[in-house]
CSV table of C-alpha atoms in Angstrom, one decimal:
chain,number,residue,atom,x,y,z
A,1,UNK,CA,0.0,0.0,0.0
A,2,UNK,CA,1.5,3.3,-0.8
A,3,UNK,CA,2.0,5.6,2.0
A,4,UNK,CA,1.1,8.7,-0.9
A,5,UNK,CA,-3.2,9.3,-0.4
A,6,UNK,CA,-3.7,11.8,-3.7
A,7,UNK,CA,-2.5,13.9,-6.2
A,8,UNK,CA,-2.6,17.6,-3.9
A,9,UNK,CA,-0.9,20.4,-6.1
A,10,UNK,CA,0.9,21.6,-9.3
A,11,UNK,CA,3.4,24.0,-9.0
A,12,UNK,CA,3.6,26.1,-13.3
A,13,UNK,CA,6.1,28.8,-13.9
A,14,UNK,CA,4.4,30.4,-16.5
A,15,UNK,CA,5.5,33.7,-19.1
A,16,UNK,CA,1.9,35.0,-18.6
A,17,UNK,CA,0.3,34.8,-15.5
A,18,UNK,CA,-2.6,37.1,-16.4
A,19,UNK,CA,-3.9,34.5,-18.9
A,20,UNK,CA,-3.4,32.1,-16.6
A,21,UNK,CA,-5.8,34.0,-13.9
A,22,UNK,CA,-8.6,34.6,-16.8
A,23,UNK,CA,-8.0,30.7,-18.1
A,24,UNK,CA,-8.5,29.1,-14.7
A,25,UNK,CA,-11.0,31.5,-13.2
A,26,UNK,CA,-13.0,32.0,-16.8
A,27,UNK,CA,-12.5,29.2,-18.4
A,28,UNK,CA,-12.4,26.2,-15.7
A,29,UNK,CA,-14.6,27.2,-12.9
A,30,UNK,CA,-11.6,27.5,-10.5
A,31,UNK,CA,-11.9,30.0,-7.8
A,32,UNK,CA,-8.8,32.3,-7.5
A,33,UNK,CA,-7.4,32.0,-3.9
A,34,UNK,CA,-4.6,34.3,-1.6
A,35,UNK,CA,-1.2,33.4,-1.5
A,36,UNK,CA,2.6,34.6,-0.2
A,37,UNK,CA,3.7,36.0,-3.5
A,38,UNK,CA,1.0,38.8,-5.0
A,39,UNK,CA,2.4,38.2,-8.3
A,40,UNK,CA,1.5,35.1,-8.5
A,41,UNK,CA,-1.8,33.0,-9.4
A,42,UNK,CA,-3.6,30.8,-6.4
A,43,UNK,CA,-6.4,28.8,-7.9
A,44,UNK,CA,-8.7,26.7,-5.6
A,45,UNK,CA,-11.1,23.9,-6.3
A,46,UNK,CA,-12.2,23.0,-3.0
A,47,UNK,CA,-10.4,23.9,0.6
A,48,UNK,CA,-7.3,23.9,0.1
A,49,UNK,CA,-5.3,27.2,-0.6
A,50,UNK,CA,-4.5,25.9,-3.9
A,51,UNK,CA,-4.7,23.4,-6.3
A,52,UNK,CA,-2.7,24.9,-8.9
A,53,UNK,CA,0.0,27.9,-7.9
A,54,UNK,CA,1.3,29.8,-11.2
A,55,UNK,CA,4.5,31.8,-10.7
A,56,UNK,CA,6.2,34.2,-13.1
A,57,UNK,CA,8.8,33.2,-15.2
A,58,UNK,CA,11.1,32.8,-18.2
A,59,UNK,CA,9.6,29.8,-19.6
A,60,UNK,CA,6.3,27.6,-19.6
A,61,UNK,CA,6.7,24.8,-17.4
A,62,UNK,CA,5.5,22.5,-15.0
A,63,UNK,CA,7.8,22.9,-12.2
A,64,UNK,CA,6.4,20.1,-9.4
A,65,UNK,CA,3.3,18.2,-8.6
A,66,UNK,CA,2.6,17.3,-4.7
A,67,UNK,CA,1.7,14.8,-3.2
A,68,UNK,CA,0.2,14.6,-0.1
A,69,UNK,CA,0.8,11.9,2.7
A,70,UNK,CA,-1.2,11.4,5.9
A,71,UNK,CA,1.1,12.8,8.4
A,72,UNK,CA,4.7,13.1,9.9
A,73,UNK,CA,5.0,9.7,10.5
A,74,UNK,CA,4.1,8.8,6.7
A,75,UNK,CA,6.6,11.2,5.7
A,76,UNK,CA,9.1,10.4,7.4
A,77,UNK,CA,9.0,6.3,6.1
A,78,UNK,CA,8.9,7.9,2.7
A,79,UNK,CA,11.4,9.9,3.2
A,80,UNK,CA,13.9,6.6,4.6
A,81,UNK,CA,12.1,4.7,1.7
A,82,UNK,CA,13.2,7.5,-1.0
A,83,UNK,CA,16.6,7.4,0.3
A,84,UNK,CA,17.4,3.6,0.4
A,85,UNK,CA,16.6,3.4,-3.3
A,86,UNK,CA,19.4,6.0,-4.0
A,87,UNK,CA,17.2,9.5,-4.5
A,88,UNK,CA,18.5,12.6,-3.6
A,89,UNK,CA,15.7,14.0,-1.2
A,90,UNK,CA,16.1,17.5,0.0
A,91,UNK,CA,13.9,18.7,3.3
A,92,UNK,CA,12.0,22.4,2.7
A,93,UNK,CA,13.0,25.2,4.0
A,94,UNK,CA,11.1,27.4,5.9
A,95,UNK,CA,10.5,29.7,3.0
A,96,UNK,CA,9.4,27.2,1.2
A,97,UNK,CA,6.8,25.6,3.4
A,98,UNK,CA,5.0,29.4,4.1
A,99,UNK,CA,4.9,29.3,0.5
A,100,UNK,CA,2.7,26.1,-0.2
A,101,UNK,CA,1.2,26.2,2.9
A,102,UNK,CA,2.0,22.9,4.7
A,103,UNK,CA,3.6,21.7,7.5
A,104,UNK,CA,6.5,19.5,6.0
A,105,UNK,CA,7.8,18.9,2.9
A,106,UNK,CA,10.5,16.8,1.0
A,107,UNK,CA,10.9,16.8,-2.5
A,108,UNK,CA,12.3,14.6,-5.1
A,109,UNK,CA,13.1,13.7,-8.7
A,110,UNK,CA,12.1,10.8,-10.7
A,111,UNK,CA,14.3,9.3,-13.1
A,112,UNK,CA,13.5,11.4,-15.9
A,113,UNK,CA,13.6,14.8,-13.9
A,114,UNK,CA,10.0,14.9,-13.4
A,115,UNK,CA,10.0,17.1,-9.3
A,116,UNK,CA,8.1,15.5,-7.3
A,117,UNK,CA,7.1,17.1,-4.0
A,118,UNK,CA,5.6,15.0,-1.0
A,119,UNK,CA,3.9,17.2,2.3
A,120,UNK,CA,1.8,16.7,5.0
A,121,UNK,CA,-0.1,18.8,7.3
A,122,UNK,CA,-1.8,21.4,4.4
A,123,UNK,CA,-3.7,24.6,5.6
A,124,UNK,CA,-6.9,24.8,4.6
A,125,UNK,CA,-8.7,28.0,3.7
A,126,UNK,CA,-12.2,28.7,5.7
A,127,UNK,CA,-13.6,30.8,2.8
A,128,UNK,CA,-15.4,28.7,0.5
A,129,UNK,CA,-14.2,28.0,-2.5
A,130,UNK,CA,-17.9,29.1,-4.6
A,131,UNK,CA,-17.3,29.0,-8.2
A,132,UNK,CA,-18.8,31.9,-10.1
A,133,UNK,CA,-20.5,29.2,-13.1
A,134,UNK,CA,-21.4,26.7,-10.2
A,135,UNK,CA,-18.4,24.1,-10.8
A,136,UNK,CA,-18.0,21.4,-8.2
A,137,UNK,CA,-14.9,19.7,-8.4
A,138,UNK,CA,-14.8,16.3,-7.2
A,139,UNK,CA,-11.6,15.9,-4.9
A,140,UNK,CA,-11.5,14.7,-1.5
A,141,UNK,CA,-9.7,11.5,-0.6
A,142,UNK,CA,-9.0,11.5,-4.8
A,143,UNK,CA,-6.9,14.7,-4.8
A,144,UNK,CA,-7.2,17.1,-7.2
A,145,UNK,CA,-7.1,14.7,-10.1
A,146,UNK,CA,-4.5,12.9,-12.2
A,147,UNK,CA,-1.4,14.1,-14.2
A,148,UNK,CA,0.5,11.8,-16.8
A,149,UNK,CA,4.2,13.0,-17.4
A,150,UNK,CA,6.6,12.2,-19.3
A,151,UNK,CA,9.2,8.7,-19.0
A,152,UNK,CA,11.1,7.5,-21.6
A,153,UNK,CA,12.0,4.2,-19.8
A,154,UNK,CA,9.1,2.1,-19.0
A,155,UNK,CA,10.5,-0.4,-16.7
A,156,UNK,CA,12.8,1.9,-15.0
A,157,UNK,CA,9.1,4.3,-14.2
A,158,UNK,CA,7.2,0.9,-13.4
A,159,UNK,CA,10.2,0.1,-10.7
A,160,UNK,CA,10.4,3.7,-9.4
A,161,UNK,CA,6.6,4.3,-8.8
A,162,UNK,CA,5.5,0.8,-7.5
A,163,UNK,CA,8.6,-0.5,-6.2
A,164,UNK,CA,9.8,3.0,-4.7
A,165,UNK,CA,6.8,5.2,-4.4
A,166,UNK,CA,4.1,2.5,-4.0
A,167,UNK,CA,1.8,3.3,-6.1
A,168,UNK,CA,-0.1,0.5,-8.1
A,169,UNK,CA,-0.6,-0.6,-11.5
A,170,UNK,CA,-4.3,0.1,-12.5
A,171,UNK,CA,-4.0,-0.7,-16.5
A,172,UNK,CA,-1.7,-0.4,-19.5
A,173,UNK,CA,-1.9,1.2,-23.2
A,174,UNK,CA,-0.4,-0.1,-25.8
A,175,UNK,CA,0.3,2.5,-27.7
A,176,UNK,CA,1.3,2.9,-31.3
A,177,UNK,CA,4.4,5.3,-31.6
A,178,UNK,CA,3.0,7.5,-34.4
A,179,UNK,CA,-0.1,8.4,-32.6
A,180,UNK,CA,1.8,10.2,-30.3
A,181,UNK,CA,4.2,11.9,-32.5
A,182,UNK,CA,7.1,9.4,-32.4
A,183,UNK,CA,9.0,7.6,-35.8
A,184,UNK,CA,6.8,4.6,-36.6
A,185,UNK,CA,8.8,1.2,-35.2
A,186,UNK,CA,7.4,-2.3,-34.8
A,187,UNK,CA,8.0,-1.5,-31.4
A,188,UNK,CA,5.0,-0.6,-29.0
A,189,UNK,CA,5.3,1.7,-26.6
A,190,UNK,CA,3.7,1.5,-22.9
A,191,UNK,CA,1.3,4.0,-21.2
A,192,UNK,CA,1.0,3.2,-17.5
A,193,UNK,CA,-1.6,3.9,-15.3
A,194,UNK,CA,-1.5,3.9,-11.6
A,195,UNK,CA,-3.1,4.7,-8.6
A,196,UNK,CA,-2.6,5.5,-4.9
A,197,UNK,CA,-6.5,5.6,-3.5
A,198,UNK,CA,-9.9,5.2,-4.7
A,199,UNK,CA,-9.2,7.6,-8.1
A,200,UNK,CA,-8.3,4.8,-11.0
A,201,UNK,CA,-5.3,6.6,-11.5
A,202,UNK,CA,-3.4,9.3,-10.2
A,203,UNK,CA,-0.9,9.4,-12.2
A,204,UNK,CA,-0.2,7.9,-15.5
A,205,UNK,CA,3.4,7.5,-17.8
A,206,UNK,CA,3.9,7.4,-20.9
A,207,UNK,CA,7.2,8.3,-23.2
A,208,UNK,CA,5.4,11.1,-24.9
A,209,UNK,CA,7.3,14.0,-25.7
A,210,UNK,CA,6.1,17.1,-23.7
A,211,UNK,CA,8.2,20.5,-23.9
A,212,UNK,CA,6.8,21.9,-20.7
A,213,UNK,CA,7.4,18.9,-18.7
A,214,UNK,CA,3.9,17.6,-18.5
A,215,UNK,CA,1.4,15.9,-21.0
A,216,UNK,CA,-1.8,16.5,-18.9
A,217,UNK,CA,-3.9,17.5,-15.7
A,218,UNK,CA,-7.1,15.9,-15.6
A,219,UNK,CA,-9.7,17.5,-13.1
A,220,UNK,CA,-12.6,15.8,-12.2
A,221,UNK,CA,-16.4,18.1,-11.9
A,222,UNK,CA,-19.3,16.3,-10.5
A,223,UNK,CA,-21.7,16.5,-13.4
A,224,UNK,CA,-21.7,16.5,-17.2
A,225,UNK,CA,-23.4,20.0,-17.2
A,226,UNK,CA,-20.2,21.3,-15.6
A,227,UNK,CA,-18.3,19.5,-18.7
A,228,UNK,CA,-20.3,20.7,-21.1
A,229,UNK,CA,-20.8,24.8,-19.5
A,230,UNK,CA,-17.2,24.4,-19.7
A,231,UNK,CA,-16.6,23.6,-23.3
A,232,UNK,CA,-19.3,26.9,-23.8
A,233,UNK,CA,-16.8,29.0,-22.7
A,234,UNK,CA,-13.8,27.3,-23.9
A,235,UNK,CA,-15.8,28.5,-27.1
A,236,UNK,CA,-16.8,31.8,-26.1
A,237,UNK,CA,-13.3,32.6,-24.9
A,238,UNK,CA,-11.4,31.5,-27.3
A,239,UNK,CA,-9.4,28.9,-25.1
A,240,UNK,CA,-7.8,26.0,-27.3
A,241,UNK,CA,-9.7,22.6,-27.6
A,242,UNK,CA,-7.2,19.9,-28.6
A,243,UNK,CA,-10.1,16.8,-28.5
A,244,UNK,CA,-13.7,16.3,-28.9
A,245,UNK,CA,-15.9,15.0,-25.9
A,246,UNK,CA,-15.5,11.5,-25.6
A,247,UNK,CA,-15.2,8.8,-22.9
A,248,UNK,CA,-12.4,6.4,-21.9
A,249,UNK,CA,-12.1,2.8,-22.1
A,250,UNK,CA,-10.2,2.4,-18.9
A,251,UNK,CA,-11.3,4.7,-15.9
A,252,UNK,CA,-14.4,5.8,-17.7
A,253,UNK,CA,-14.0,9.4,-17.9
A,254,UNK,CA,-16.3,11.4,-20.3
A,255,UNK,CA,-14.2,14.3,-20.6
A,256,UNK,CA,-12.3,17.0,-23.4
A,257,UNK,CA,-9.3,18.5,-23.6
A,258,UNK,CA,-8.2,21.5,-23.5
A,259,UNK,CA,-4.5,23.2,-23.7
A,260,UNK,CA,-3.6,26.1,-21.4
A,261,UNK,CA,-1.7,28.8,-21.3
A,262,UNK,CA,1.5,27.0,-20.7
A,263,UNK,CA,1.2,24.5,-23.4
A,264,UNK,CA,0.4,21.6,-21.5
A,265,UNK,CA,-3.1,20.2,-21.7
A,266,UNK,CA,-5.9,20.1,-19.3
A,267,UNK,CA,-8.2,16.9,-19.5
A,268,UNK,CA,-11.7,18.3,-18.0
A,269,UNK,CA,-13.8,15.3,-17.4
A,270,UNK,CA,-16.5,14.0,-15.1
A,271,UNK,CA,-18.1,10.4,-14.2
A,272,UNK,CA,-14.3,8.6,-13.5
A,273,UNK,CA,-14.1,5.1,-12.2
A,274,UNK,CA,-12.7,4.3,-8.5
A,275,UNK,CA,-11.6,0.7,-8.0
A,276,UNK,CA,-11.0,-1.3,-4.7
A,277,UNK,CA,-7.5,-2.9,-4.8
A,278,UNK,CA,-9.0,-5.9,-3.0
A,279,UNK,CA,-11.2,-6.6,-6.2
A,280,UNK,CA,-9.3,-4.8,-9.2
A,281,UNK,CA,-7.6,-7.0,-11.5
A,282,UNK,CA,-5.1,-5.0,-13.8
A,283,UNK,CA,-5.5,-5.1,-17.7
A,284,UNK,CA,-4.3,-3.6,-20.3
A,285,UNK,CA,-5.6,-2.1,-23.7
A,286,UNK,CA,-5.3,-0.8,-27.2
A,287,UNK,CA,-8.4,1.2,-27.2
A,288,UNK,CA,-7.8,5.1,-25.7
A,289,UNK,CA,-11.6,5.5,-25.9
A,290,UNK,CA,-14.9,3.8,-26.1
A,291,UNK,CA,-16.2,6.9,-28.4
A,292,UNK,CA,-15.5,10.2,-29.3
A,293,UNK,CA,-12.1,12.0,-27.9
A,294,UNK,CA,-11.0,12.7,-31.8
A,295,UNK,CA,-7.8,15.1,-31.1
A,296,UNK,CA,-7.0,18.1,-33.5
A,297,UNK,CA,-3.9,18.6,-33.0
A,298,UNK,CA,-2.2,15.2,-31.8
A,299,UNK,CA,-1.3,15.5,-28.2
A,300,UNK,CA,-3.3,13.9,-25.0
């Protein structure tokens, strides 16, 4: 069992923060929250200060996710486990924890850079977090959603995440390597999916090329109105769809995508599967989607 409970953050340095605010105030339902730093971007889905903090900079990038662990005494085990398998794990300053709000913090990288950051003990914001369209995002003991990054070695990402991290293998993709923008080879490549809680996956893998360090954030709403006010506005304001509305063959999701300000994508979805590890049985797939999900522009 993995001592990580959800997916809690994403930390985006971004060349535009401005667009960012009207993108995930405007354009996702997100409610923009307080933080340290007034230059940058605080947006909240539920009560939690933030789910996704945009800071200003040079490039567009994700710079971490979090991940959030039950308390000091999960942190700590991480922390020994993190170290006995050879990763460099650096403690948070004091700075560093005003700034996301939590009590303790460690952070991370995976084997193919990817900053992970694991905390405990996050504030939580009294004001409630009351969209202005009405979006409810579902979160709770499923964090904020899922993310899939990049990894170019799948068995050296199966051994970090399960063997390291503890996460566990939900489903595999085979993947054919032109659909995802890689030369053509009789080769397939591997997307993996894997989960930490009741959320089918938290994070998936897949050696898919991503520029800004991260292929997609899915975020869960609660109905298919939400889904469907949301791709209204995508259309009103001009915001990028990359895919039509579709649903997935694996954890169910009728969703779109969408691509933000920083060039990574946004997967806005609702109806997502939750599995019991006592019953789930692990398969794996060819099909992305039972219908729909036709992308324009070849990313997911």
């Amino acid at each position: 069992m993995s001592l990580i409970r959800s997916l809690g953050y994403l930390r985006v340095e971004a060349t535009d923060v401005g667009a960012w605010r009207e993108f995930g105030v405007g354009v996702l339902g997100m409610v923009e929250g307080r933080g340290p730093d007034p230059d940058s971007v605080y947006l909240r889905m539920d009560d939690l200060a933030a789910r996704i903090v945009v800071v200003p900079g040079e490039q567009d990038r994700l710079t971490a996710t979090g991940w959030e662990v039950a308390d000091p005494a999960a942190l700590g085990r991480l922390t020994a486990i993190l170290e006995e398998a050879g990763a460099a794990v650096k403690p948070a300053a004091g700075d560093e924890l005003a700034d996301r709000r939590v009590a303790q913090l460690v952070s991370a990288d995976d084997p193919f850079g990817n900053r992970l950051e694991f905390f405990c003990g996050a504030a939580l914001d009294n004001r409630p977090a009351l969209s202005r369209y009405g979006t409810r995002f579902v979160t709770g003991e499923q964090g904020m959603g899922h993310v899939v990054l990049p990894a170019g070695d799948d068995a050296a990402a199966l051994r970090f995440y399960t063997e390291v991290l503890g996460f566990r293998l939900r489903d595999s993709m085979r993947l054919i390597p032109e659909t995802v923008g890689l030369p053509p080879s009789d080769q397939p490549l591997w997307m993996r999916f894997l989960g930490c809680g009741p959320r089918h996956h938290s994070v998936a893998l897949a050696p898919i090329p991503a520029p800004s360090g991260l292929v997609h954030l899915m975020v869960e709403t609660e109905t298919i109105d939400d889904v469907g006010l949301a791709m209204d506005r995508c259309a009103k304001r001009g915001a990028p769809l990359i895919s039509t509305l579709g649903r997935h063959a694996n954890d169910q999701m009728i969703s779109f995508y969408v691509r933000t300000p920083s060039g990574f994508d946004i997967e806005y979805g609702t109806g997502g599967a939750t599995v019991d590890d006592r019953t789930w049985v692990a398969r794996q797939t060819t099909a992305h989607s039972v219908w729909g999900h036709r992308f324009f522009g070849g990313g997911h």
